[in-house]
Backbone as numpy.savetxt, mean C-alpha at the origin, in Angstrom:
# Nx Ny Nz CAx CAy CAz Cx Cy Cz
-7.00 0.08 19.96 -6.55 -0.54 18.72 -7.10 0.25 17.52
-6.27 0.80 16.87 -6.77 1.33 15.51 -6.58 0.16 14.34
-7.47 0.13 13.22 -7.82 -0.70 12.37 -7.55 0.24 11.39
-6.40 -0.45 10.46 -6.26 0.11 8.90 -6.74 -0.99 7.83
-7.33 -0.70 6.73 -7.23 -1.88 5.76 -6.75 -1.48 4.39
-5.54 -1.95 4.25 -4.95 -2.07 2.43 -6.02 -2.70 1.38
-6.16 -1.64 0.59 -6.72 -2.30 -0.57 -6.12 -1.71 -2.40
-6.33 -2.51 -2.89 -5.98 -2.44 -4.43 -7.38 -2.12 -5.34
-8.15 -1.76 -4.97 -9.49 -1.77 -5.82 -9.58 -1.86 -6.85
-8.37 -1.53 -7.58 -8.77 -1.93 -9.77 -9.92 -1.19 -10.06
-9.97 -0.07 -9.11 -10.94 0.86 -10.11 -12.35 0.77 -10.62
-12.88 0.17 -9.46 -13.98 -0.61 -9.25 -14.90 -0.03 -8.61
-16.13 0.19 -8.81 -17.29 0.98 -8.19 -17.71 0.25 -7.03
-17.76 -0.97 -6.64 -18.05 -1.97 -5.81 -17.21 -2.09 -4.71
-16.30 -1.89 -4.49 -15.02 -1.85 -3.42 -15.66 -0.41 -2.64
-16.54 0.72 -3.42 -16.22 1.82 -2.40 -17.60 1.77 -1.63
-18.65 0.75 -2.10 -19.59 0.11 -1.26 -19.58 -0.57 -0.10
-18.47 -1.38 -0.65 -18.03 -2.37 0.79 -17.48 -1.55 1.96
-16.64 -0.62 1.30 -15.78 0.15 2.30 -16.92 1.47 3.13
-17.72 1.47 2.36 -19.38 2.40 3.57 -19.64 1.30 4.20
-19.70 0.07 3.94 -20.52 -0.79 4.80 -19.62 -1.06 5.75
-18.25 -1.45 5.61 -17.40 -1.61 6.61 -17.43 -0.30 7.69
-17.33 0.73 7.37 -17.42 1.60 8.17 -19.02 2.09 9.26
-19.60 1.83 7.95 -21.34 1.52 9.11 -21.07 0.48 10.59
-20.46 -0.50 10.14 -20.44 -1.85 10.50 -19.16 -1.39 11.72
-18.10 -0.05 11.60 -17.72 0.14 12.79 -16.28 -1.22 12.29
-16.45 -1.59 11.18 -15.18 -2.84 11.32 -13.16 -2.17 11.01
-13.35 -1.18 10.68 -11.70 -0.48 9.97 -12.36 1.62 10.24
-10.80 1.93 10.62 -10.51 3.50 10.99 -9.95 3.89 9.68
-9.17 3.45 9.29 -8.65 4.22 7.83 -8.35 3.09 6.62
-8.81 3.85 5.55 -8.15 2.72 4.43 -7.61 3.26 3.81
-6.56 2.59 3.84 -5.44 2.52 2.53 -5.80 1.95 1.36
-6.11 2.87 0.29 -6.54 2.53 -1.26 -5.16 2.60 -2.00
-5.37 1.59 -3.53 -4.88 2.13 -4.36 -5.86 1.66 -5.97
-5.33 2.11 -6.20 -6.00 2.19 -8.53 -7.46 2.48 -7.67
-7.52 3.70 -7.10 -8.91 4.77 -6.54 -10.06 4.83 -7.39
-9.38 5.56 -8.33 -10.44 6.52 -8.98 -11.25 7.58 -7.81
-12.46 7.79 -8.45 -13.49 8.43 -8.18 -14.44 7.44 -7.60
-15.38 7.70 -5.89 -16.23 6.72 -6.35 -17.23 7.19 -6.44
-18.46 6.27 -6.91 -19.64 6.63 -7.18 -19.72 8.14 -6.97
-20.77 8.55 -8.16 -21.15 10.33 -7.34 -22.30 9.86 -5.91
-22.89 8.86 -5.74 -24.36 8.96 -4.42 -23.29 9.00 -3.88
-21.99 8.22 -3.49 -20.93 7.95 -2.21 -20.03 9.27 -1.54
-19.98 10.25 -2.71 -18.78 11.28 -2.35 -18.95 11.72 -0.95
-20.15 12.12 -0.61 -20.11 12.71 1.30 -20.20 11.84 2.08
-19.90 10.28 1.46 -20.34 9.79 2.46 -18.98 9.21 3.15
-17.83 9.06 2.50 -16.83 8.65 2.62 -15.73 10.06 2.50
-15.14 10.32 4.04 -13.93 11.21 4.50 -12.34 11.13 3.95
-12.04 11.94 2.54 -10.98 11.79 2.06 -10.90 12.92 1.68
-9.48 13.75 1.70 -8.75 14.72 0.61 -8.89 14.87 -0.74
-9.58 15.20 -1.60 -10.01 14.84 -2.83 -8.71 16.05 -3.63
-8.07 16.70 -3.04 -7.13 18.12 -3.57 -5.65 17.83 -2.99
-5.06 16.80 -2.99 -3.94 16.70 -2.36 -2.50 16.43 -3.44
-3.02 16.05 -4.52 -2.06 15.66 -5.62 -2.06 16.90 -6.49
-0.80 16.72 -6.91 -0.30 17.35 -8.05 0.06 16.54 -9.28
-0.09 17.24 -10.62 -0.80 16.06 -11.51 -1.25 14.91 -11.65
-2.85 15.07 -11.07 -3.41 13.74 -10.80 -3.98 13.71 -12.13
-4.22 14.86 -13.00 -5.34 14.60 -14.56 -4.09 13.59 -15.77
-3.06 13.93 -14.91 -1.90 12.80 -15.94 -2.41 11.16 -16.15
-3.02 10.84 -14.94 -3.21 9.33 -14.33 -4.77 9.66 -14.29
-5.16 7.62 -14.33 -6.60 8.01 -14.61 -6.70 6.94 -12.97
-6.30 7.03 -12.18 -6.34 6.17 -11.07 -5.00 6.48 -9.80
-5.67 6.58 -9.18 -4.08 6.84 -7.69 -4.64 6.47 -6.34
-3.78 6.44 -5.69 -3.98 5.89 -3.97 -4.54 6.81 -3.62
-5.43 6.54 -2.55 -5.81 7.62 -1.33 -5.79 6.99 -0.15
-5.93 8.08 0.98 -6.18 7.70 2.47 -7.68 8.19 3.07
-8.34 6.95 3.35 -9.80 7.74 3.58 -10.46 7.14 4.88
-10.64 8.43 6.05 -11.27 8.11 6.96 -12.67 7.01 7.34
-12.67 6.29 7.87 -13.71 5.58 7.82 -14.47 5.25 9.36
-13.77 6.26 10.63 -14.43 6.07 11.80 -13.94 7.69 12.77
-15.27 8.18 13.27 -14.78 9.17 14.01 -13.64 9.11 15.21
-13.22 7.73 15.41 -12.07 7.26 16.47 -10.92 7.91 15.97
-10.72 8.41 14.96 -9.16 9.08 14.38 -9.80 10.51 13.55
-8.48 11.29 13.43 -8.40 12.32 12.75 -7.33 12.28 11.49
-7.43 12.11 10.53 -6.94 12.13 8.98 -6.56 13.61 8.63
-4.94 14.07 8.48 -4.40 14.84 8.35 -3.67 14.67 6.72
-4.52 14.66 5.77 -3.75 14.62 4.56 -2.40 15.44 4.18
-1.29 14.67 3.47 -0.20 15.73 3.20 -0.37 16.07 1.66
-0.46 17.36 1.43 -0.28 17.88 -0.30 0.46 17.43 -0.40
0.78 16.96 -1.99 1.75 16.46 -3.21 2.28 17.60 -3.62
3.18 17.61 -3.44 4.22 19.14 -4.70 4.87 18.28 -5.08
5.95 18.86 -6.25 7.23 17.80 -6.88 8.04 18.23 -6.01
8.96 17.46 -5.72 10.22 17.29 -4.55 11.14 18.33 -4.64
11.34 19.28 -3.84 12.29 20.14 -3.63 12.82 19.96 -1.83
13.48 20.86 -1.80 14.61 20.66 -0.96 13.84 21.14 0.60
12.66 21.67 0.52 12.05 22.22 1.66 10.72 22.00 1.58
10.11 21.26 2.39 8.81 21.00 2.38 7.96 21.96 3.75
6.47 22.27 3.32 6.19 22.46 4.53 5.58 21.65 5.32
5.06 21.68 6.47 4.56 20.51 7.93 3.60 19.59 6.87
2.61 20.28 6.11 1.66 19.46 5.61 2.12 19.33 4.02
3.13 19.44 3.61 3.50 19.11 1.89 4.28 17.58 2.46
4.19 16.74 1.03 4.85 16.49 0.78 5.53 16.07 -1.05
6.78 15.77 -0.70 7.29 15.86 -2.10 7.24 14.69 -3.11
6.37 14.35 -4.12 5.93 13.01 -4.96 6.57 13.03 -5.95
7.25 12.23 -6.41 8.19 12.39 -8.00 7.04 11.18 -9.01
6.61 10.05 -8.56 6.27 9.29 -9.60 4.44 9.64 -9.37
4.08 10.23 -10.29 2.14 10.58 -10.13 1.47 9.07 -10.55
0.53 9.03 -8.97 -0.57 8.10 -9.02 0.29 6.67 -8.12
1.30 6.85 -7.29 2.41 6.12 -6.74 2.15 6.35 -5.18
1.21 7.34 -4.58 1.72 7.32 -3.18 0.54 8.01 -2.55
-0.19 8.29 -1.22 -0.69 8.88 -0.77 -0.55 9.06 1.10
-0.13 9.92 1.42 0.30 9.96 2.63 -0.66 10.77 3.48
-0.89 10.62 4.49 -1.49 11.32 5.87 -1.10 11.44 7.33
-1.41 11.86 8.14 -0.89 11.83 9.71 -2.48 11.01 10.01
-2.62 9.85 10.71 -3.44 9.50 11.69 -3.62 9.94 13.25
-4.48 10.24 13.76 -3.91 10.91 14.85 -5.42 10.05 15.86
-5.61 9.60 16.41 -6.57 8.78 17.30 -6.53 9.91 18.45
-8.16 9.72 18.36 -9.00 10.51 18.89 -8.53 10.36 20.52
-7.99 11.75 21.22 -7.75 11.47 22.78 -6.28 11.28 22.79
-5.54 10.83 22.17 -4.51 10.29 21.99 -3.12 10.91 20.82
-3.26 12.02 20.84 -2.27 13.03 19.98 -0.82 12.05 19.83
-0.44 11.87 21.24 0.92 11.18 21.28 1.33 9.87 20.88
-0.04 9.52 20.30 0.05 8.18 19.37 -0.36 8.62 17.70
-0.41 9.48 17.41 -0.56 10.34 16.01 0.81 9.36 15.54
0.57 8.85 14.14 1.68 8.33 13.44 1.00 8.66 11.79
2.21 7.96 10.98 1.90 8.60 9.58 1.78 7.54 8.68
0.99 7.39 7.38 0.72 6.29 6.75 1.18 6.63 5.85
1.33 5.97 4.30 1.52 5.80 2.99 0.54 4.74 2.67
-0.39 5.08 1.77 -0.69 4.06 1.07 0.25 4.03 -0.70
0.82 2.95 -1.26 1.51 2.79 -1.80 1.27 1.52 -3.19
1.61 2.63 -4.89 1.26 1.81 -4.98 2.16 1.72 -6.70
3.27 0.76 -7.07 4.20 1.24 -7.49 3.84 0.38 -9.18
3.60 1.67 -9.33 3.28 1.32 -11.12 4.26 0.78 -12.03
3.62 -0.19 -12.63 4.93 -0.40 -14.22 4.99 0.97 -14.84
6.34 0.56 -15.05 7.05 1.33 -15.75 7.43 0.89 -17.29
7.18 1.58 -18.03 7.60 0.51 -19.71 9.49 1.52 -19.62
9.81 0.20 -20.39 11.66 1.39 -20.42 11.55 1.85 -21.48
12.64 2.82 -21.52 12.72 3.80 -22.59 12.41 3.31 -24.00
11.86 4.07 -25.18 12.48 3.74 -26.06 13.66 2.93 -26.85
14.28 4.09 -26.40 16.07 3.76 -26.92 16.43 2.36 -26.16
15.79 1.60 -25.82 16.64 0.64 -24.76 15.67 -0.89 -26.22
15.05 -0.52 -26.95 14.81 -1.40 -27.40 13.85 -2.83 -27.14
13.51 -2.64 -26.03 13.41 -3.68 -24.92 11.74 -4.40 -25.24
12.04 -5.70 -24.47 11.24 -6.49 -25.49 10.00 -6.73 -23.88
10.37 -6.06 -23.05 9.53 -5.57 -21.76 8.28 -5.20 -22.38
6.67 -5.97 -22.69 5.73 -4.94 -22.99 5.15 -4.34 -21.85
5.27 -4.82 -20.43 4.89 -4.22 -19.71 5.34 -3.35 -18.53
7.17 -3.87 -18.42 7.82 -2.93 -17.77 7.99 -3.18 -16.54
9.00 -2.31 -15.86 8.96 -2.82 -14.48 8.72 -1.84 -13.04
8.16 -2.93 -12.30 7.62 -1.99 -11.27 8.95 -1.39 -10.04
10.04 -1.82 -10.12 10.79 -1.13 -9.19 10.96 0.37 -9.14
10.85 0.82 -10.81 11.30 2.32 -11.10 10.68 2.71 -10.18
9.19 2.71 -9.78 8.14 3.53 -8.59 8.29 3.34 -7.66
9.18 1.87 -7.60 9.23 1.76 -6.02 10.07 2.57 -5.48
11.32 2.46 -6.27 11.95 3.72 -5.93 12.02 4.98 -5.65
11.01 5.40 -6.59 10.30 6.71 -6.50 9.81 6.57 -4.98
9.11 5.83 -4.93 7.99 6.04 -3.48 9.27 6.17 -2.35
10.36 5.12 -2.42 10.84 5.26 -1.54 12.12 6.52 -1.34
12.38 6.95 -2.64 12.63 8.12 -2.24 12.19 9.67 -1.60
10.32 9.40 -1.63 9.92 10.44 -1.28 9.79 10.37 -0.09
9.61 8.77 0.35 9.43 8.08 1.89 10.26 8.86 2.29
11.53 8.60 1.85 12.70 9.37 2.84 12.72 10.86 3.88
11.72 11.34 2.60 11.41 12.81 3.54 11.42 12.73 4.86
10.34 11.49 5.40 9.88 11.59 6.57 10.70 10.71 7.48
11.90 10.36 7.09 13.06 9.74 7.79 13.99 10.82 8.11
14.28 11.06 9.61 14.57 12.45 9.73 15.44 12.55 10.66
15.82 11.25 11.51 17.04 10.87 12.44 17.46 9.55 12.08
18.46 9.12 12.68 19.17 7.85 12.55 18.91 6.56 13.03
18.02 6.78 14.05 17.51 5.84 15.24 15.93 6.04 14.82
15.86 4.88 13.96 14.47 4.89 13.58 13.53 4.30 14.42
13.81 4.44 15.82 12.77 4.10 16.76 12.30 5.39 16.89
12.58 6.80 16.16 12.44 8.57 16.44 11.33 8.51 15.31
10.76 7.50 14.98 9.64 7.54 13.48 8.57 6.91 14.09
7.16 7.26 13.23 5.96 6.38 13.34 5.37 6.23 12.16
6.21 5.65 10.95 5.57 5.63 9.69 5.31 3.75 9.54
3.94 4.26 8.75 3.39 2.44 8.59 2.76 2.63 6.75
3.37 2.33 6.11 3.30 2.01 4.74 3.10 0.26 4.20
1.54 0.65 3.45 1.32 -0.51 2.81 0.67 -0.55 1.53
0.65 -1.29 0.59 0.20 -1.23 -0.68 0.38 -2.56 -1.85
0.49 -1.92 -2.67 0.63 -3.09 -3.72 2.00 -2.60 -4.46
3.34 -3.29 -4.56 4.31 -3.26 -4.89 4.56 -4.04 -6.31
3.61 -4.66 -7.10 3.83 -5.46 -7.79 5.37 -6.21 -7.97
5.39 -7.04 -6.86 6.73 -7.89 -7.19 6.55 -8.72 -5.71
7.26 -9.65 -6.07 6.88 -11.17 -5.29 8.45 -10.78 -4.62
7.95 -10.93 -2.88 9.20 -10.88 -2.50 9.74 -12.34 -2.23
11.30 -11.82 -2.16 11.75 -13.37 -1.85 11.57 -13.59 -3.25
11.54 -13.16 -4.57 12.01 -13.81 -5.92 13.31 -14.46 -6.26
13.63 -15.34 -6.25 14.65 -15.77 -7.34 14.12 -16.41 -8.42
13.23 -16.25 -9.40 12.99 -17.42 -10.66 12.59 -15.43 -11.42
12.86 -15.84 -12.68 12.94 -14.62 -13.92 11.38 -14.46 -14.50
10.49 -15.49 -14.56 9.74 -15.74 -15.64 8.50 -14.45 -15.59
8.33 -13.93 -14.39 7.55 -13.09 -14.03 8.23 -11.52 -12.90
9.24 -12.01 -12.55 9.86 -10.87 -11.85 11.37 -10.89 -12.60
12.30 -9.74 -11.75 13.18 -9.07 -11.96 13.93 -8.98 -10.33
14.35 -10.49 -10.38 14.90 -10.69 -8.70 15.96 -9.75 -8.60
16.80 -9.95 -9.12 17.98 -8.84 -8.81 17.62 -7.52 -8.50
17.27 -6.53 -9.35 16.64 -5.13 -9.05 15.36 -5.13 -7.93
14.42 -6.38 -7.81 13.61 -6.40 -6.57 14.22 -6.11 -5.42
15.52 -7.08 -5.48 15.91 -6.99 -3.97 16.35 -6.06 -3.68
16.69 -4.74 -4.40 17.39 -3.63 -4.13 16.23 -3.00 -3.14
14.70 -3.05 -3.55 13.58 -2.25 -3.36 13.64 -2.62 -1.88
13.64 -4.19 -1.37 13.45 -4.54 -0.18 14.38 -4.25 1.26
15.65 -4.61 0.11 16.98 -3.80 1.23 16.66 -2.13 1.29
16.13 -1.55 0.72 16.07 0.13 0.77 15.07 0.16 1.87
14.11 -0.59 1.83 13.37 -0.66 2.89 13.92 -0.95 4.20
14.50 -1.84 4.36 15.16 -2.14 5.73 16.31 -1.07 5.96
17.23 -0.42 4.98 17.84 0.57 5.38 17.68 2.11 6.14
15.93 2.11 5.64 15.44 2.90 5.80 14.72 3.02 7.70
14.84 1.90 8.17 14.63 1.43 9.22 12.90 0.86 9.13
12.76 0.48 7.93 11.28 0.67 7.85 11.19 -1.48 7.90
10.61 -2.06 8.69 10.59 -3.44 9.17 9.72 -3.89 7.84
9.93 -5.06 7.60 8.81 -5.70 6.48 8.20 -6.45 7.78
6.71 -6.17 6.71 5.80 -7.10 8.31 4.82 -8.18 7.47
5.50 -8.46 6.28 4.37 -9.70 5.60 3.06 -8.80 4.60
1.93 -9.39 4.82 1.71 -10.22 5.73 2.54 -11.67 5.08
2.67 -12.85 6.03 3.61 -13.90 5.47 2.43 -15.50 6.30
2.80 -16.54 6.20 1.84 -17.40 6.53 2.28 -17.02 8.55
1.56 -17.65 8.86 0.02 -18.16 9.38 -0.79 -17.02 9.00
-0.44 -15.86 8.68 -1.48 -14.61 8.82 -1.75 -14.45 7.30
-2.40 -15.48 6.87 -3.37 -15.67 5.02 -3.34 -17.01 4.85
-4.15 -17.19 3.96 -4.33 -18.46 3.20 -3.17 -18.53 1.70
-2.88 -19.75 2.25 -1.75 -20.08 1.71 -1.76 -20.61 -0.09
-1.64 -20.05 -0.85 -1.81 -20.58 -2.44 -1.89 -22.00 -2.47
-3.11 -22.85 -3.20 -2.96 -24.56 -3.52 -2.39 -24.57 -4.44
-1.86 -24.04 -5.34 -0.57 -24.37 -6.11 0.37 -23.66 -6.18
2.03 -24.11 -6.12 3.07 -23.41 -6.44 2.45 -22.06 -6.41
3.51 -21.00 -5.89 3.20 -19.18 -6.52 4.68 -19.21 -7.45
4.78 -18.37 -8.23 5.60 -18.20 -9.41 6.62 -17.59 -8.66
8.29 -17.95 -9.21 9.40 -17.40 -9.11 10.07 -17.57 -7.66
9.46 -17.90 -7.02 9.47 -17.94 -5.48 10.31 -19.10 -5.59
10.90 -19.76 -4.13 11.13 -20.82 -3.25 10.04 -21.49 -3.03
10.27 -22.93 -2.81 9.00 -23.61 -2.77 8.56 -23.61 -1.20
9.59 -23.45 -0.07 9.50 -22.59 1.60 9.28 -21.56 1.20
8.56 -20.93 0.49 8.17 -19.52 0.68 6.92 -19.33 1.45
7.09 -18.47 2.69 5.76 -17.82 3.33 5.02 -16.73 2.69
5.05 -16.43 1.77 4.37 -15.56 1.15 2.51 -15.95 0.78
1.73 -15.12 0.97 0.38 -16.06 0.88 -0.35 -14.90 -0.62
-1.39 -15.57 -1.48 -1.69 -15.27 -2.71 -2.78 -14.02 -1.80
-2.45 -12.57 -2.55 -3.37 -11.63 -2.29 -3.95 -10.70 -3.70
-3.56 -11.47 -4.90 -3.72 -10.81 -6.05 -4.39 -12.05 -7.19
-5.05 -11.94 -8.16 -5.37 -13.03 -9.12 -5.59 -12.19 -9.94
-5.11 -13.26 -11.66 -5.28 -12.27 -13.11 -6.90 -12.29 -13.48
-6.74 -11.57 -14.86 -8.50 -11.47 -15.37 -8.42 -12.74 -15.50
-10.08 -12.92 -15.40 -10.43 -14.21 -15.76 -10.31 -15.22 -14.98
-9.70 -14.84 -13.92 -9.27 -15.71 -12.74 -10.31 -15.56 -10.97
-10.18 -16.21 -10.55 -11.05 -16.01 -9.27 -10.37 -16.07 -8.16
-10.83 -15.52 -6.60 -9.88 -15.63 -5.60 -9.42 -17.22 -5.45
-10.10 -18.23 -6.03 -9.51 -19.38 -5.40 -8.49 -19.55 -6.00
-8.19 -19.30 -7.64 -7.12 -19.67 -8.24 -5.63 -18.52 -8.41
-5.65 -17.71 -7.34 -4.71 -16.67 -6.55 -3.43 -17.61 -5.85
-2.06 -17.20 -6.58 -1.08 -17.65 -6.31 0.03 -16.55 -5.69
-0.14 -15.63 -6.20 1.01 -14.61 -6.34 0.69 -13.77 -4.98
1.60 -12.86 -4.25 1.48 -12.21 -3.34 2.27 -10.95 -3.91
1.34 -9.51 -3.98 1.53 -8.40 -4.59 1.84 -7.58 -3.51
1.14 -7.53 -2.31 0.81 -6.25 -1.64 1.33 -6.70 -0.01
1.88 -5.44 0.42 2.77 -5.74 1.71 2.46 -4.60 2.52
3.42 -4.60 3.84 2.97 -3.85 4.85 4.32 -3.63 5.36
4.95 -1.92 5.53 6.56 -2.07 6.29 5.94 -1.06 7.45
6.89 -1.05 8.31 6.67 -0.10 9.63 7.95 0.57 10.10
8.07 1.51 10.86 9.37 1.88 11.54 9.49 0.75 12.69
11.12 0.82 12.53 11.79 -0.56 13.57 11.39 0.09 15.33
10.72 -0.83 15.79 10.18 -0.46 17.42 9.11 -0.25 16.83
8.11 1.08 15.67 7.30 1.12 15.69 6.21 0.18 15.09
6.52 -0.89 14.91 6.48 -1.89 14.17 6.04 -3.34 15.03
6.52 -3.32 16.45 6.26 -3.96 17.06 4.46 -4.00 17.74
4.12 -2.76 17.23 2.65 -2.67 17.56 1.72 -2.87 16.74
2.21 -3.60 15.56 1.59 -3.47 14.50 1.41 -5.44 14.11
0.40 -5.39 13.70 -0.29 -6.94 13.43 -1.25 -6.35 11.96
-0.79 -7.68 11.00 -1.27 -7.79 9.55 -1.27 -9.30 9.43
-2.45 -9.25 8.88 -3.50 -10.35 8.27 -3.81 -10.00 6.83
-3.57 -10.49 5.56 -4.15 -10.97 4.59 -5.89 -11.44 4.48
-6.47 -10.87 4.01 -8.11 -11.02 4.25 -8.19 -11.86 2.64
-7.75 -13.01 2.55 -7.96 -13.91 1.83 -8.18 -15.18 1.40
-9.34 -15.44 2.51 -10.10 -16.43 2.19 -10.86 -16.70 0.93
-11.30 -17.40 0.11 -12.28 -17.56 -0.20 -13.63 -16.61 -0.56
-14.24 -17.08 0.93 -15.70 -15.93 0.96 -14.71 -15.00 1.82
-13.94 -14.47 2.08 -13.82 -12.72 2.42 -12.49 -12.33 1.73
-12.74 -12.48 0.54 -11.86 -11.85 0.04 -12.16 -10.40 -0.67
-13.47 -10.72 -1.42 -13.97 -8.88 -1.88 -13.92 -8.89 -3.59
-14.61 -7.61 -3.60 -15.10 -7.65 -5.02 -13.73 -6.42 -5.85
-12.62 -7.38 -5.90 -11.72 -6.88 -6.58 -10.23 -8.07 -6.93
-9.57 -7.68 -7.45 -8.76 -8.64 -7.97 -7.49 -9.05 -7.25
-7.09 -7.88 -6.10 -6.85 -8.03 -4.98 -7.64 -8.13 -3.30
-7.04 -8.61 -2.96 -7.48 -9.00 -1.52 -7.23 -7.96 -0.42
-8.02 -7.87 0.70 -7.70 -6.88 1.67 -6.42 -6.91 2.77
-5.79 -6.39 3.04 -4.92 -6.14 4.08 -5.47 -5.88 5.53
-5.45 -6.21 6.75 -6.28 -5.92 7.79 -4.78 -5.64 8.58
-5.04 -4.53 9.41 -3.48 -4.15 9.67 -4.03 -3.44 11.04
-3.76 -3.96 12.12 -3.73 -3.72 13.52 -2.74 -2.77 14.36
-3.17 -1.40 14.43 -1.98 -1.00 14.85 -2.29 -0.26 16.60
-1.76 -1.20 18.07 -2.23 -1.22 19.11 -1.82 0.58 19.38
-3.01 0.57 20.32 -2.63 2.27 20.96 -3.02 2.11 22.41
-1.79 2.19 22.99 -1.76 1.85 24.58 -2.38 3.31 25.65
């Protein structure tokens, strides 16, 4: 069993503590970060990541990474170039900067279970100028799109049981929206069908696997399985309604894969999102 964990850190010096201790502790093989940064200077050798893989990262003051956290796997980072028509084995092509970070996992002994991650993480967008728009903060599909157009690279036959990609992150948008007041249901759902077209499975996390919001979550169905993995400033994990951050897989490859929401209460973590615990079996 390899152990991934999604996280959102908000750029927080304290998240890259937990994540040495988790790894002392032997509890997660790779994490999926996003809003990174830098951490601490005592931490830099102590924690296994690509620090040279992006291309304009000095644009953005924060981006995803993929960072080893157990000698049980081998972490094959892919370079960022801007998207052209030919990539090589280890490029790949990023259009939106501070939106994506990809690697090959490859478990130790086990080459033929080597599969590929994204950590993902799809920024507002403010709209143009010229559009007038009374948006101050913009919307997050533009990146999603982005991400999922670069995803595509690594979609490379028709029969997406021929893939081993497992992408998770923070999407900012509540799936399953229909209410306006906080999302943009119509253009969301485009993001989610691109996903399934792509052969890439949504895997939640959805209830029993999280703790379920005590009040209403916004825009949603009131049957919505969606469980709270995000809370605003000023707010604490208990008063977490909204569900930001998800987990897709390739169809078949997907079936080996188990996600849990790490949002309890006491284990939720010293950030404003909650952890992702993402199980992916190796037979």
């Amino acid at each position: 069993m390899i152990r991934l964990v999604s996280w959102n850190i908000a750029k927080r010096r304290k998240p890259w503590r937990v994540l040495v201790e988790m790894a002392r502790r032997g509890e997660f093989d790779v994490a999926l970060l996003q809003e990174a940064g830098n951490p601490p200077g005592d931490l830099v050798d102590t924690l296994e990541f690509d620090n040279d893989v992006f291309w304009d990262r000095h644009l953005y003051d924060r981006w995803p990474l993929v960072v080893r956290l157990s000698d049980r796997v081998a972490v094959e980072g892919f370079h960022q170039v801007p998207p052209i028509s030919e990539l090589g084995e280890r490029d790949i092509g990023v259009s939106g900067i501070g939106t994506m970070a990809t690697a090959r996992v490859i478990p130790v002994g086990r080459p033929e279970e080597a599969f590929v991650v994204a950590s993902m993480y799809a920024r507002w967008m403010k709209p143009h100028p010229t559009t007038c728009s009374p948006w101050k903060v913009g919307a997050s599909d533009v990146s999603a799109h982005r991400i999922l157009s670069d995803l595509s690279a690594l979609v490379g036959h028709r029969d997406p049981s021929r893939h081993r990609i497992l992408a998770a992150g923070d999407l900012n948008m509540f799936y399953g929206a229909t209410g306006r007041s906080l999302s943009l249901p119509e253009r969301e759902r485009t993001v989610w069908h691109r996903f399934k077209s792509l052969g890439l499975e949504f895997l939640g996390p959805q209830v029993p696997n999280g703790r379920q919001a005590s009040t209403p979550p916004p825009d949603v169905p009131p049957d919505t399985r969606n469980v709270p993995t995000y809370y605003h400033f000023g707010q604490s994990a208990s008063d977490a309604v909204g569900q930001l951050d998800y987990t897709f897989a390739s169809r078949g490859f997907h079936e080996k894969i188990r996600v849990r929401a790490l949002n309890g209460i006491d284990e939720w973590g010293p950030s404003d999102h909650c952890r992702l615990l993402i199980k992916v079996a190796v037979e």
